[in-house]
XYZ file of C-alpha atoms in Angstrom:
650
model
C 4.351 199.212 -43.613
C 2.085 196.221 -43.134
C -1.236 198.005 -42.955
C -1.045 199.436 -46.439
C 1.354 197.069 -48.130
C 1.577 193.529 -49.393
C 4.254 190.997 -48.720
C 5.636 188.811 -51.469
C 4.350 185.256 -51.244
C 4.294 183.160 -54.382
C 4.493 186.173 -56.664
C 7.848 184.927 -57.827
C 10.165 187.716 -58.717
C 7.375 190.203 -58.141
C 7.637 190.106 -61.873
C 6.383 188.802 -65.159
C 8.872 186.501 -66.875
C 9.490 187.585 -70.439
C 12.057 187.388 -73.196
C 15.511 188.931 -72.820
C 16.436 192.148 -74.554
C 18.582 195.171 -73.760
C 18.457 198.930 -73.521
C 16.832 201.464 -71.236
C 13.829 203.692 -70.772
C 13.039 207.359 -71.007
C 10.549 209.879 -69.746
C 9.897 211.769 -66.523
C 9.178 215.335 -65.492
C 10.890 218.091 -63.558
C 9.999 219.822 -60.320
C 10.457 223.156 -58.569
C 11.880 223.184 -55.044
C 11.714 226.854 -53.988
C 9.862 227.052 -50.642
C 7.102 229.637 -50.333
C 7.688 232.458 -47.880
C 6.219 231.763 -44.447
C 6.894 232.599 -40.842
C 5.450 229.466 -39.291
C 6.539 225.854 -39.525
C 5.575 222.447 -38.227
C 7.724 219.370 -37.720
C 7.488 216.447 -40.166
C 9.224 213.106 -39.653
C 10.359 211.762 -43.039
C 10.325 207.975 -43.453
C 10.489 205.315 -46.133
C 9.279 201.736 -45.822
C 8.397 198.732 -47.940
C 6.996 195.255 -48.164
C 9.300 192.258 -48.213
C 10.514 189.681 -50.674
C 12.115 186.316 -50.017
C 13.969 186.412 -53.337
C 16.228 189.413 -52.719
C 18.826 190.077 -50.036
C 19.399 193.623 -51.273
C 17.309 195.992 -53.344
C 19.404 199.108 -52.903
C 18.174 202.539 -54.009
C 19.459 206.095 -53.588
C 16.823 208.682 -52.657
C 18.200 212.084 -53.653
C 15.387 214.308 -52.433
C 11.754 214.517 -51.362
C 9.564 217.570 -52.015
C 5.994 218.274 -50.936
C 3.383 219.583 -53.398
C 1.172 222.344 -51.898
C -2.567 222.132 -52.338
C -3.833 224.712 -54.794
C -0.510 225.272 -56.528
C 2.712 227.017 -55.669
C 6.311 225.891 -55.568
C 7.159 222.460 -54.233
C 8.808 222.421 -50.793
C 11.946 220.327 -50.456
C 11.891 218.451 -47.142
C 14.752 216.012 -47.621
C 18.042 216.267 -49.466
C 20.568 213.439 -49.387
C 24.132 214.127 -48.175
C 26.916 214.503 -50.741
C 27.722 210.828 -50.355
C 24.260 209.476 -51.081
C 23.424 206.522 -48.819
C 21.930 203.363 -50.259
C 18.664 202.335 -48.617
C 18.222 198.565 -48.727
C 14.481 198.140 -49.235
C 14.682 194.438 -48.414
C 15.365 195.367 -44.771
C 12.233 197.482 -44.424
C 9.673 194.699 -44.170
C 6.628 196.378 -42.596
C 8.920 198.820 -40.755
C 10.098 202.367 -41.469
C 13.520 203.961 -41.890
C 13.710 207.490 -40.503
C 15.321 209.830 -43.001
C 15.065 212.765 -40.620
C 12.866 215.291 -38.842
C 12.457 218.596 -40.670
C 10.656 221.915 -40.286
C 8.055 222.462 -43.007
C 6.023 225.610 -43.820
C 2.493 225.350 -42.508
C -0.048 224.401 -45.132
C -1.800 221.526 -46.821
C 0.111 219.209 -49.118
C -1.433 216.715 -51.526
C 1.543 214.836 -52.951
C 5.272 214.259 -52.707
C 7.894 214.127 -55.434
C 10.706 211.652 -54.848
C 13.833 211.986 -56.928
C 15.729 208.702 -57.196
C 19.221 208.399 -58.610
C 19.150 206.330 -61.816
C 22.702 206.100 -63.154
C 24.123 202.653 -63.906
C 24.969 201.081 -60.545
C 22.625 203.311 -58.531
C 20.192 200.427 -58.084
C 21.838 197.336 -56.635
C 20.309 193.856 -56.639
C 21.621 190.903 -54.634
C 19.763 187.590 -54.745
C 18.796 185.957 -51.467
C 20.548 182.892 -50.142
C 17.532 180.652 -50.739
C 15.121 182.202 -53.280
C 12.007 180.379 -54.346
C 12.162 177.497 -56.787
C 12.507 178.614 -60.405
C 13.902 182.048 -59.569
C 15.693 183.494 -62.584
C 19.048 184.199 -60.887
C 21.530 182.170 -58.869
C 21.213 182.168 -55.080
C 23.488 184.726 -53.425
C 24.549 186.315 -56.724
C 24.913 190.034 -57.420
C 23.126 191.156 -60.580
C 25.658 192.911 -62.867
C 24.988 196.557 -63.578
C 24.519 195.959 -67.306
C 21.627 193.587 -66.542
C 19.629 196.228 -64.634
C 17.383 198.586 -66.619
C 15.888 201.554 -64.745
C 12.664 202.691 -66.366
C 11.509 206.282 -67.071
C 14.832 208.030 -66.457
C 15.319 211.772 -66.915
C 18.471 213.700 -67.861
C 21.786 212.273 -68.956
C 24.591 210.325 -67.312
C 26.068 210.856 -64.747
C 22.987 212.761 -63.571
C 20.185 210.388 -64.496
C 17.205 210.485 -62.160
C 13.671 209.143 -61.892
C 11.205 211.693 -60.460
C 8.162 209.965 -58.983
C 5.027 211.840 -57.915
C 3.123 210.123 -55.114
C -0.412 211.384 -54.510
C -1.400 211.224 -50.857
C -4.326 209.070 -49.743
C -5.433 212.110 -47.735
C -3.817 215.563 -47.567
C -0.908 216.146 -45.195
C -1.865 219.131 -43.052
C 1.108 220.827 -41.389
C 0.167 223.182 -38.562
C 2.380 225.452 -36.474
C 4.350 223.796 -33.681
C 2.713 220.429 -34.308
C 4.288 217.094 -35.235
C 3.430 215.217 -38.414
C 4.824 212.164 -40.146
C 5.126 211.146 -43.782
C 5.811 207.550 -44.769
C 6.445 206.786 -48.453
C 6.315 203.100 -49.206
C 8.155 201.072 -51.835
C 5.923 198.080 -52.547
C 8.251 195.211 -53.406
C 5.272 192.936 -53.944
C 4.024 195.054 -56.840
C 4.366 192.931 -60.003
C 5.531 195.928 -62.033
C 8.340 196.960 -59.655
C 10.922 194.375 -60.698
C 10.295 192.670 -64.017
C 12.626 189.794 -64.833
C 13.292 189.320 -68.545
C 13.940 185.635 -69.057
C 15.204 184.589 -72.510
C 13.510 181.735 -74.398
C 16.889 180.031 -74.625
C 20.121 180.384 -72.648
C 21.085 184.037 -72.455
C 21.415 187.058 -70.230
C 18.464 187.741 -67.919
C 17.656 191.430 -67.576
C 15.826 193.139 -64.716
C 13.640 196.192 -65.356
C 13.176 198.439 -62.308
C 10.000 200.536 -62.411
C 9.369 203.081 -59.633
C 6.231 204.612 -61.155
C 3.277 202.917 -59.456
C 4.972 200.733 -56.827
C 5.685 203.761 -54.593
C 2.720 204.987 -52.605
C 1.686 206.970 -49.550
C 1.216 205.101 -46.277
C -0.987 207.223 -43.987
C 0.124 207.265 -40.360
C -2.745 207.881 -37.976
C -0.973 206.709 -34.827
C 2.774 207.242 -34.568
C 2.932 205.163 -31.405
C 2.178 201.987 -33.387
C 4.910 202.554 -35.967
C 7.734 200.021 -35.823
C 11.009 201.739 -36.699
C 14.107 200.120 -38.090
C 17.050 200.367 -35.714
C 18.709 203.698 -36.426
C 22.439 204.386 -36.483
C 24.129 207.580 -35.452
C 26.954 209.427 -33.788
C 26.268 210.973 -30.374
C 27.049 214.689 -30.467
C 25.702 215.806 -27.086
C 24.061 214.788 -23.828
C 21.339 217.108 -22.557
C 22.206 219.156 -19.476
C 19.407 217.436 -17.537
C 20.610 214.011 -18.802
C 17.168 213.104 -20.152
C 18.217 212.819 -23.801
C 21.059 212.543 -26.286
C 21.496 214.243 -29.655
C 22.420 211.909 -32.492
C 23.544 212.707 -36.021
C 21.835 210.187 -38.283
C 24.151 207.768 -40.115
C 23.648 205.020 -42.675
C 25.793 201.900 -42.968
C 27.646 201.578 -46.257
C 25.825 199.464 -48.869
C 26.882 196.953 -49.998
C 28.583 196.177 -46.673
C 32.356 196.560 -46.373
C 34.715 195.043 -43.823
C 35.055 196.705 -41.409
C 31.737 198.443 -41.946
C 31.802 202.242 -42.167
C 29.164 204.934 -41.725
C 27.810 207.562 -44.110
C 27.070 210.733 -42.157
C 24.095 212.987 -42.797
C 23.078 216.461 -41.650
C 19.956 215.099 -39.951
C 19.965 215.497 -36.177
C 17.667 213.478 -33.905
C 16.918 213.852 -30.203
C 16.536 210.519 -28.389
C 15.050 210.326 -24.884
C 15.773 207.640 -22.331
C 12.694 205.781 -21.095
C 12.269 207.416 -17.689
C 9.384 205.112 -16.776
C 10.266 201.639 -18.021
C 14.001 202.058 -18.459
C 16.195 201.789 -21.558
C 18.403 198.718 -21.926
C 21.946 199.971 -22.575
C 24.579 197.676 -24.091
C 28.187 198.900 -23.906
C 29.786 196.899 -26.712
C 33.305 197.936 -25.633
C 32.953 197.007 -21.964
C 30.620 194.052 -22.724
C 28.087 195.224 -20.133
C 24.300 195.434 -20.026
C 22.522 197.928 -17.794
C 19.083 199.505 -17.556
C 19.079 203.303 -17.473
C 16.336 205.896 -16.978
C 18.557 208.824 -17.933
C 22.073 209.343 -19.280
C 23.699 210.581 -16.065
C 25.884 207.472 -15.829
C 26.913 207.587 -19.505
C 29.079 210.715 -19.526
C 31.534 209.161 -22.018
C 28.821 208.550 -24.627
C 29.512 211.731 -26.628
C 31.449 210.885 -29.792
C 30.502 207.217 -29.773
C 28.593 205.295 -32.425
C 25.184 203.984 -31.440
C 22.479 201.700 -32.748
C 19.081 202.499 -31.280
C 15.748 200.711 -31.154
C 13.386 203.644 -30.739
C 9.674 204.342 -30.670
C 7.558 207.444 -31.164
C 5.490 208.934 -28.378
C 2.190 210.664 -29.066
C 3.885 214.072 -29.032
C 6.310 212.991 -31.774
C 9.364 212.573 -29.553
C 11.603 209.523 -29.891
C 12.275 207.258 -26.907
C 14.979 204.583 -26.867
C 13.931 201.072 -25.955
C 17.479 199.691 -26.372
C 20.829 201.319 -27.177
C 24.054 199.685 -28.325
C 27.152 201.909 -28.039
C 30.795 201.575 -29.070
C 33.804 203.663 -30.029
C 33.784 201.778 -33.370
C 30.847 201.899 -35.778
C 31.534 198.343 -36.916
C 30.830 197.042 -33.402
C 27.280 198.396 -33.287
C 26.558 197.468 -36.899
C 27.911 193.915 -36.645
C 24.651 192.397 -35.471
C 22.673 190.217 -37.912
C 19.656 191.980 -39.398
C 17.310 190.436 -41.898
C 14.671 187.811 -42.453
C 14.800 184.453 -40.756
C 16.049 182.009 -43.369
C 16.043 178.721 -41.465
C 15.245 177.552 -37.938
C 16.883 174.275 -36.905
C 15.154 173.087 -33.748
C 17.533 170.125 -33.463
C 20.684 172.247 -33.196
C 19.024 175.463 -31.894
C 20.503 177.432 -34.777
C 18.661 180.314 -36.442
C 19.958 181.381 -39.871
C 19.440 185.040 -40.758
C 19.569 186.247 -44.369
C 22.411 188.713 -44.921
C 22.537 191.672 -47.290
C 25.397 190.080 -49.218
C 23.217 187.150 -50.273
C 24.543 184.772 -47.634
C 23.368 183.739 -44.203
C 24.498 184.305 -40.628
C 24.038 181.408 -38.215
C 23.079 182.256 -34.644
C 23.037 179.758 -31.813
C 20.156 180.205 -29.397
C 21.054 179.226 -25.839
C 19.332 179.312 -22.457
C 20.123 183.016 -22.065
C 18.927 184.299 -25.458
C 16.153 186.838 -24.981
C 13.383 187.346 -27.550
C 11.694 190.737 -27.887
C 8.619 191.626 -29.938
C 8.381 195.238 -31.074
C 5.192 196.805 -29.681
C 5.923 200.553 -29.689
C 2.323 201.388 -28.763
C 2.850 199.463 -25.492
C 6.065 200.847 -23.941
C 6.169 198.415 -21.044
C 5.867 195.413 -23.362
C 8.230 196.908 -25.953
C 11.110 196.858 -23.478
C 10.478 193.426 -21.969
C 11.438 190.029 -23.450
C 8.544 187.785 -24.433
C 10.627 184.633 -23.989
C 14.083 183.402 -22.990
C 15.825 180.249 -24.138
C 15.416 177.507 -26.725
C 11.794 176.551 -26.042
C 10.626 179.543 -28.095
C 12.006 178.121 -31.339
C 11.110 174.547 -30.402
C 7.459 175.635 -30.322
C 7.777 177.113 -33.870
C 7.119 180.608 -32.571
C 9.967 181.825 -34.789
C 9.700 180.713 -38.424
C 11.151 181.551 -41.802
C 10.087 184.984 -43.011
C 10.029 186.813 -39.668
C 12.009 190.086 -39.839
C 14.490 190.322 -36.961
C 17.480 192.302 -35.736
C 19.717 190.268 -33.452
C 22.640 191.036 -31.150
C 25.396 188.585 -30.308
C 27.285 187.933 -27.105
C 30.696 188.124 -28.809
C 31.050 189.076 -32.511
C 34.448 187.322 -32.645
C 33.221 184.015 -31.251
C 32.572 180.847 -33.249
C 29.751 179.979 -33.293
C 27.909 183.267 -32.808
C 25.587 183.113 -29.802
C 22.504 185.305 -29.853
C 22.281 187.658 -26.893
C 18.899 189.031 -27.988
C 16.590 188.733 -30.979
C 14.280 191.640 -31.801
C 11.256 190.377 -33.739
C 10.280 193.434 -35.774
C 7.546 191.742 -37.787
C 5.951 188.355 -37.178
C 4.346 187.360 -40.463
C 2.850 184.007 -41.389
C 1.742 183.431 -44.976
C 0.617 180.820 -47.454
C -2.455 178.906 -48.567
C -5.529 179.709 -46.484
C -7.619 176.785 -45.308
C -10.313 176.080 -42.721
C -11.297 179.715 -42.113
C -13.994 180.002 -39.463
C -15.135 182.415 -36.785
C -12.190 181.517 -34.525
C -9.213 181.576 -36.883
C -7.643 180.072 -39.995
C -4.722 177.919 -41.075
C -1.807 178.984 -43.262
C 0.228 176.368 -45.125
C 3.573 177.597 -46.444
C 5.882 175.616 -48.723
C 9.445 176.723 -49.515
C 12.125 175.468 -51.879
C 13.898 174.139 -48.766
C 11.321 171.702 -47.400
C 12.565 171.835 -43.798
C 11.278 175.410 -43.618
C 7.693 174.431 -44.488
C 5.050 175.048 -41.872
C 1.359 174.639 -41.187
C 0.253 177.169 -38.584
C -3.192 177.932 -37.207
C -3.819 181.462 -35.962
C -6.698 182.694 -33.857
C -8.033 186.162 -34.588
C -7.199 188.739 -31.939
C -9.911 189.437 -29.391
C -12.738 191.679 -30.564
C -11.922 194.257 -27.870
C -8.197 194.487 -28.686
C -7.164 197.932 -29.951
C -5.884 197.643 -33.519
C -4.986 201.117 -34.796
C -7.136 203.522 -36.787
C -8.746 203.534 -40.211
C -8.036 206.162 -42.886
C -10.689 208.421 -41.366
C -8.963 208.337 -37.993
C -11.572 206.107 -36.341
C -10.272 203.648 -33.761
C -10.392 199.975 -34.730
C -10.762 197.040 -32.389
C -10.465 193.388 -33.325
C -9.300 191.708 -36.527
C -9.020 193.674 -39.797
C -8.150 192.758 -43.378
C -7.982 194.097 -46.906
C -7.204 193.031 -50.457
C -3.722 193.360 -51.924
C -4.725 195.702 -54.748
C -7.077 197.868 -52.663
C -5.128 198.814 -49.522
C -7.470 201.673 -48.621
C -10.584 199.461 -48.673
C -10.140 198.179 -45.138
C -12.614 195.680 -43.700
C -12.979 195.909 -39.927
C -15.650 195.865 -37.274
C -18.216 193.278 -36.275
C -18.550 191.801 -39.789
C -14.817 191.620 -40.585
C -14.357 187.953 -39.680
C -17.501 186.760 -41.459
C -16.494 188.684 -44.592
C -12.966 187.261 -44.412
C -14.306 183.704 -44.222
C -16.527 184.365 -47.222
C -13.706 185.967 -49.220
C -11.299 183.050 -48.671
C -13.768 180.318 -49.577
C -13.093 180.253 -53.324
C -10.846 178.265 -55.674
C -10.183 178.017 -59.409
C -9.394 174.761 -61.182
C -7.114 174.552 -64.239
C -6.854 170.754 -63.970
C -3.802 168.773 -64.963
C -0.566 169.309 -63.049
C -1.648 172.843 -62.159
C -4.753 171.627 -60.368
C -6.677 173.983 -58.126
C -5.592 177.530 -57.320
C -6.485 178.209 -53.656
C -6.921 181.449 -51.749
C -3.715 182.835 -50.304
C -2.953 185.410 -47.668
C -0.602 186.730 -45.066
C -1.199 187.469 -41.420
C 0.559 189.950 -39.184
C 0.711 188.339 -35.781
C 0.843 189.882 -32.334
C 2.037 188.292 -29.098
C 0.123 187.569 -25.917
C -3.307 188.731 -27.033
C -6.238 187.574 -24.877
C -7.201 185.340 -27.817
C -3.944 183.394 -27.369
C -1.974 184.153 -24.229
C 1.774 183.432 -24.538
C 1.357 182.818 -28.256
C 0.658 184.496 -31.606
C -2.728 185.752 -32.822
C -3.669 187.377 -36.144
C -4.269 191.118 -35.831
C -4.398 191.790 -39.585
C -4.451 189.908 -42.841
C -4.007 190.702 -46.505
C -5.859 188.586 -49.021
C -3.112 188.010 -51.572
C -3.448 187.263 -55.265
C -2.336 183.833 -56.335
C 0.346 184.008 -58.972
C -0.183 181.832 -62.012
C 2.450 180.468 -64.339
C 2.702 182.055 -67.763
C -0.699 181.779 -69.442
C -2.248 182.184 -72.856
C -5.517 183.816 -73.828
C -8.124 181.231 -74.853
C -10.967 183.632 -75.617
C -10.602 187.413 -75.709
C -11.989 190.131 -73.465
C -15.795 190.343 -73.592
C -17.876 192.092 -70.922
C -14.733 192.557 -68.801
C -13.861 188.857 -68.721
C -11.635 186.499 -70.711
C -10.526 182.903 -70.461
C -6.973 181.626 -70.272
C -4.961 178.451 -70.041
C -1.733 178.074 -68.078
C 1.350 175.939 -68.481
C 0.688 172.687 -66.617
C -3.094 173.065 -66.760
C -5.575 170.908 -68.683
C -8.438 173.356 -69.144
C -9.170 177.075 -69.277
C -10.572 179.280 -66.536
C -12.366 182.622 -66.515
C -10.605 185.792 -65.405
C -12.651 188.840 -64.392
C -11.249 192.331 -65.025
C -12.515 195.305 -63.044
C -12.770 198.709 -64.743
C -14.384 200.639 -61.900
C -12.666 203.802 -60.746
C -10.791 203.181 -57.498
C -11.016 199.404 -57.788
C -9.774 198.759 -61.311
C -7.452 195.900 -62.150
C -3.846 197.093 -62.362
C -2.890 196.456 -65.988
C 0.614 196.722 -67.474
C 1.872 196.403 -71.016
C 5.393 194.980 -71.210
C 6.971 195.617 -74.582
C 10.273 194.301 -75.871
C 11.189 195.958 -79.162
C 14.616 196.539 -80.704
C 16.430 195.661 -77.517
C 14.414 198.013 -75.297
C 12.065 196.835 -72.553
C 9.280 199.214 -71.551
C 6.818 198.731 -68.699
C 3.710 200.914 -69.197
C 0.631 201.186 -66.982
C -2.713 200.921 -68.798
C -5.681 202.731 -67.280
C -8.627 200.443 -68.017
C -11.079 202.928 -66.495
C -10.733 204.867 -69.767
C -12.086 203.779 -73.142
C -8.646 204.031 -74.758
C -7.041 201.942 -72.037
C -9.742 199.300 -72.239
C -9.337 199.218 -76.022
C -5.582 198.675 -75.647
C -6.175 195.790 -73.257
C -8.786 194.260 -75.577
C -6.299 194.360 -78.439
C -3.538 192.942 -76.248
C -5.676 190.002 -75.132
C -5.931 188.414 -78.568
C -6.410 184.649 -78.689
C -3.104 182.913 -77.993
C -1.420 186.007 -76.546
C 0.847 185.374 -73.526
C -0.361 186.869 -70.266
C 0.530 186.894 -66.561
C -2.295 187.159 -64.048
C -2.255 187.730 -60.304
C -5.720 187.181 -58.894
C -7.936 185.971 -56.066
C -10.191 182.932 -56.535
C -13.887 183.648 -56.189
C -16.661 181.446 -54.814
C -18.094 181.034 -58.347
C -14.862 179.457 -59.626
C -13.567 182.531 -61.490
C -10.369 184.435 -60.826
C -10.629 188.137 -59.931
C -7.618 189.798 -61.538
C -5.848 192.270 -59.287
C -2.817 192.645 -61.557
C -2.617 191.673 -65.227
C 0.372 191.911 -67.562
C 0.152 191.473 -71.311
C 3.062 191.431 -73.724
C 3.848 193.086 -77.029
C 6.902 192.880 -79.227
C 9.186 189.900 -78.675
C 7.268 186.976 -77.201
C 8.058 185.857 -73.637
C 9.735 182.629 -72.691
C 7.453 179.765 -71.777
C-alpha cells in the first residue's frame, strides 16, 4: 500500500546490475503450525499488497501459507493455506492496493510476526517484462524470462517441494480480540533494490535474475480499513441472503499467466458481500448487456452460480460492501476487462493504452460516454459516483502514464474496444521535484517514450482534510510524507510542508554527462480536494532515492562516509552512510562466485557488519547507491550494494 511503500521511479530494475553467473541459493528455517487450544476467536482479513514497477508486466508468486507468531512463544497459528492448485498472485497489479486472500477466524491473543511460505520450485516465480520498460532495461520489452534465468534466493527443502519461509516482524503487535474484526496486510516492496537483482554480463551472454524475498516483504499496519483500496475480487456466487441484503461468494483467482479463454482457480475462502443500501451498487449484467443500480439483490434472483467481479470496500465494522458488480455465466466475460497501469494516453485519438499481464498493451477508446471513477472507499458516496465523463478528462492530462486502473468495455468483441468505465485505483505522479513551496511542488517525469513525459504541478491537500492515521492511531489532517527507507518515520502536522520543502532542496553534482542529481519523489493524488476542486491534489508523498549508474569507490569509508565516482561523471561526490538503529542504511553484499549469486543483507549497526562494509568499499570497488541529495551537496545513502567475487559489468 502507498502509505508504507515506495513506488519504482528511476530505480531501474529495482536492482543492481552485475555480472552474469548461474546457480541458486540456500538457507531458510522451518515453522510450526499447530494452533493453541482456545475457545474464543476473532476475525482477521488476510491481504497482500505491493508497490509498483514500470519495468514488469508480471511478477508472479505463489503464497503457500501464512502463519501468525504468538507473543511470548507457543506454536505458530496458520491463518491461510493455498488451495491444491496454488494461484499465482501478480504483484505488478497490486500497486498501492490490496488483494484479499480471505477472512479467517483466529484464536484471540497478541501476535508479533507472520511467517509466509512461498513456493520456490523452478517456474514458481514468473517474470514478464512490460511493454515499454525504461531505457537500458536488461531484457526485451514484452518478453517472458525463461525459468533457467530466474534464481530464487534462500530456498529450503528439495525439488519439487522447494520453499522460501519469510518471517515478517510486525510494526506493532496484532491484537486479536473475541468477536472483533482485524486486518493484516503483508506488503511485497517491488521498489526494494534487493528484491529483483539483474545480473548483466560484461559481454553478450545470458542475463540472470535473482529473486530475494527476505527484506522486501514487510508489515503494512492498517489503522483504518475504510481507507483501504481493494483490488477487484473475483468469485462464484453460492447464495443470496434470505433478506436479499448480501451475497456469498467463493473467492477465485484468474489463471496466471492468462489463458484464452481465461479460467478461474477456486479457493475455500468464502466472502459475504453487501449491496450498498444507501448509495446503491452499480450492477453490470455482462450477458444481458445492462447496467442498473441496486440497493439489494431482490431483483437478481438468477445470480447464484454466476461468476462475478466486484469492486468492494470495507466498512468500519469489517463488512464488505460492493460499489460495482460485474456478473456473467462465463468467468471469461467478467475477467476480460483491461487491468493494469496506464501505458500511454493519446489525446489526439482519445486512446488509452493499458499494460497487460502478458507484456503487451490493450488499447481503449474513450468516447463521450466513458465514465471515470476514483476509488475513495472512505467516502462511500464519492466511491460510487463518476468524477468525470467523456474525453475532456484525458485532454486535461488528468490521466497519465503510471496510474493504476481497472477498466470495463462496452463490448469485448468490438474493434476498437470502447471503454465503458475506468476505475482509477491509484493516481500517482512521480519524477524530479522542483519549485517546492508552501502551496505545492512540480514533478517532471521523463520516459523512454517521450510522448508520455509530463510536467505536473500539484497543490498540497487542504490542512483540514482528513488523511488517515499515524502508527499510533492518531488522526492526521493535511499533507504527509516520509522517506523511502524509513516508512514508519512519518512527517505530518503543521510543520510537514515546511520540512518537505527543506528536504527536497538539495542536489549532488558529479559533473560531466551525469551532471546534477536532483531530489526525486512520488505523490499520491486525491480528487476534488478543497485545495483543487475538480482536479488532483497531493495527499501524500514519498521522498525517493535517486538511483545512480554503476559507481566506483574513490576513497574508502571513514567516519561513516566515502566518496565515489559514477560512469558519465567528471568528479567524485560524498556519500553518507547511517549506522543508527532504526534508521541505518540498507546495505547488501552481492557475491558471484563459482556460478552462484548470493544476495546478503549486512547489518551496519553492528561492528562486524560495519567492518564488512569497510572492507567491501575498497578504493576502486564497484558500488550501487540509492540516495537522497542533501542541502550540503552530499548524498544520503538509503540503500547501498557492494560486490564481491566476479566484477559487475560497467
